[in-house]
Amino acid sequence: MNDEPRPTELLDAVARTLDEQVLAETSGATRHAVRIAANLCRVVVRELNAGDGAEIDSALADLLGSTDGDDLARLIDERLRADDPAFDSSVADLLFADVCRRVDIAKPGYRTADG
């Protein structure tokens, strides 16, 4: 089985081609669409590199006693509003990790090197 190039490398190549070759040959709405397409390729690369968050969702589900991923936000909200003492720092750490993962995908470089 051939493992090269990886999907992230392919998407990087597409983004570079759009930026370096196609963009210069377009104008107006098409130029804008090319920029969007290149940016979407980079977003997907960041998502692939960051993972899908399944580990965080699984850990939160275990802590909250729920297996329904769609229900996690509601359960977290309820526990925060109730000031539940069992809702300890481990949940906060998981939520922070999830927010950091999402920020790194949406706005790379936004967080400082310190985290």
CSV table of C-alpha atoms in Angstrom, one decimal:
chain,number,residue,atom,x,y,z
A,1,MET,CA,0.0,0.0,0.0
A,2,ASN,CA,1.3,3.4,-0.9
A,3,ASP,CA,1.1,5.9,2.0
A,4,GLU,CA,2.6,8.8,0.1
A,5,PRO,CA,1.5,11.5,-0.4
A,6,ARG,CA,-0.6,11.9,2.7
A,7,PRO,CA,-4.0,13.6,2.3
A,8,THR,CA,-2.7,16.6,4.1
A,9,GLU,CA,0.1,16.9,1.7
A,10,LEU,CA,-2.3,16.7,-1.3
A,11,LEU,CA,-4.5,19.4,0.2
A,12,ASP,CA,-1.4,21.6,0.8
A,13,ALA,CA,-0.4,21.1,-2.8
A,14,VAL,CA,-3.9,22.1,-4.0
A,15,ALA,CA,-3.9,25.2,-1.8
A,16,ARG,CA,-0.4,26.3,-3.1
A,17,THR,CA,-1.4,25.7,-6.7
A,18,LEU,CA,-4.6,27.8,-6.2
A,19,ASP,CA,-2.6,30.6,-4.5
A,20,GLU,CA,0.5,30.6,-6.7
A,21,GLN,CA,-0.9,29.8,-10.1
A,22,VAL,CA,-4.7,30.0,-10.4
A,23,LEU,CA,-5.2,33.2,-8.4
A,24,ALA,CA,-2.9,35.3,-10.7
A,25,GLU,CA,-5.0,34.2,-13.7
A,26,THR,CA,-8.4,35.2,-12.2
A,27,SER,CA,-10.2,38.4,-11.2
A,28,GLY,CA,-13.4,39.5,-9.5
A,29,ALA,CA,-15.7,36.9,-8.1
A,30,THR,CA,-13.6,34.0,-9.5
A,31,ARG,CA,-10.5,35.4,-7.7
A,32,HIS,CA,-12.5,35.5,-4.5
A,33,ALA,CA,-13.7,31.9,-5.0
A,34,VAL,CA,-10.2,30.7,-5.6
A,35,ARG,CA,-9.0,32.3,-2.3
A,36,ILE,CA,-11.9,30.7,-0.5
A,37,ALA,CA,-11.1,27.3,-2.0
A,38,ALA,CA,-7.4,27.6,-1.0
A,39,ASN,CA,-8.4,28.6,2.5
A,40,LEU,CA,-10.8,25.7,2.8
A,41,CYS,CA,-8.0,23.3,1.9
A,42,ARG,CA,-5.9,24.7,4.7
A,43,VAL,CA,-8.8,24.5,7.2
A,44,VAL,CA,-9.3,20.8,6.3
A,45,VAL,CA,-5.5,20.2,6.7
A,46,ARG,CA,-5.7,21.8,10.2
A,47,GLU,CA,-8.8,19.7,11.1
A,48,LEU,CA,-7.0,16.5,9.9
A,49,ASN,CA,-3.9,17.4,11.9
A,50,ALA,CA,-5.9,18.3,15.1
A,51,GLY,CA,-8.1,15.2,15.0
A,52,ASP,CA,-11.9,15.1,15.2
A,53,GLY,CA,-12.2,15.6,19.0
A,54,ALA,CA,-13.7,12.1,19.5
A,55,GLU,CA,-11.4,11.4,22.4
A,56,ILE,CA,-12.5,14.6,24.2
A,57,ASP,CA,-16.2,13.8,23.5
A,58,SER,CA,-15.7,10.3,24.8
A,59,ALA,CA,-14.0,11.5,28.0
A,60,LEU,CA,-16.7,14.1,28.5
A,61,ALA,CA,-19.4,11.5,27.9
A,62,ASP,CA,-17.8,9.2,30.5
A,63,LEU,CA,-17.6,12.0,33.1
A,64,LEU,CA,-21.2,13.1,32.4
A,65,GLY,CA,-22.6,9.6,32.3
A,66,SER,CA,-24.0,10.0,28.7
A,67,THR,CA,-23.2,8.3,25.5
A,68,ASP,CA,-25.2,10.8,23.3
A,69,GLY,CA,-22.7,13.2,21.8
A,70,ASP,CA,-25.4,15.6,20.8
A,71,ASP,CA,-26.5,15.8,24.4
A,72,LEU,CA,-23.1,16.7,25.9
A,73,ALA,CA,-23.5,20.5,25.5
A,74,ARG,CA,-26.8,20.5,27.2
A,75,LEU,CA,-25.5,18.3,30.1
A,76,ILE,CA,-22.4,20.5,30.5
A,77,ASP,CA,-24.6,23.6,30.6
A,78,GLU,CA,-27.0,22.1,33.2
A,79,ARG,CA,-24.1,21.0,35.4
A,80,LEU,CA,-22.4,24.4,35.2
A,81,ARG,CA,-25.6,26.3,36.0
A,82,ALA,CA,-26.3,24.0,39.0
A,83,ASP,CA,-22.7,24.6,40.3
A,84,ASP,CA,-22.4,20.9,40.7
A,85,PRO,CA,-19.5,20.1,43.0
A,86,ALA,CA,-18.9,16.8,41.2
A,87,PHE,CA,-18.2,18.9,38.1
A,88,ASP,CA,-14.5,19.2,38.9
A,89,SER,CA,-11.4,20.5,37.1
A,90,SER,CA,-11.1,17.4,34.9
A,91,VAL,CA,-14.2,18.5,33.0
A,92,ALA,CA,-12.8,22.1,32.8
A,93,ASP,CA,-9.5,20.7,31.5
A,94,LEU,CA,-11.4,18.7,28.8
A,95,LEU,CA,-13.5,21.7,27.8
A,96,PHE,CA,-10.3,23.8,27.6
A,97,ALA,CA,-8.6,21.2,25.4
A,98,ASP,CA,-11.6,21.1,23.1
A,99,VAL,CA,-11.8,24.9,22.8
A,100,CYS,CA,-8.0,25.0,22.1
A,101,ARG,CA,-8.4,22.4,19.4
A,102,ARG,CA,-11.2,24.3,17.8
A,103,VAL,CA,-9.3,27.6,18.0
A,104,ASP,CA,-6.2,26.1,16.4
A,105,ILE,CA,-8.3,24.9,13.5
A,106,ALA,CA,-10.2,28.1,13.0
A,107,LYS,CA,-7.5,30.7,13.7
A,108,PRO,CA,-4.0,29.2,13.7
A,109,GLY,CA,-1.5,31.2,15.6
A,110,TYR,CA,-4.2,32.9,17.7
A,111,ARG,CA,-3.1,31.2,20.9
A,112,THR,CA,0.4,32.0,22.3
A,113,ALA,CA,3.1,29.4,22.5
A,114,ASP,CA,2.3,29.2,26.3
A,115,GLY,CA,-1.1,27.8,25.5
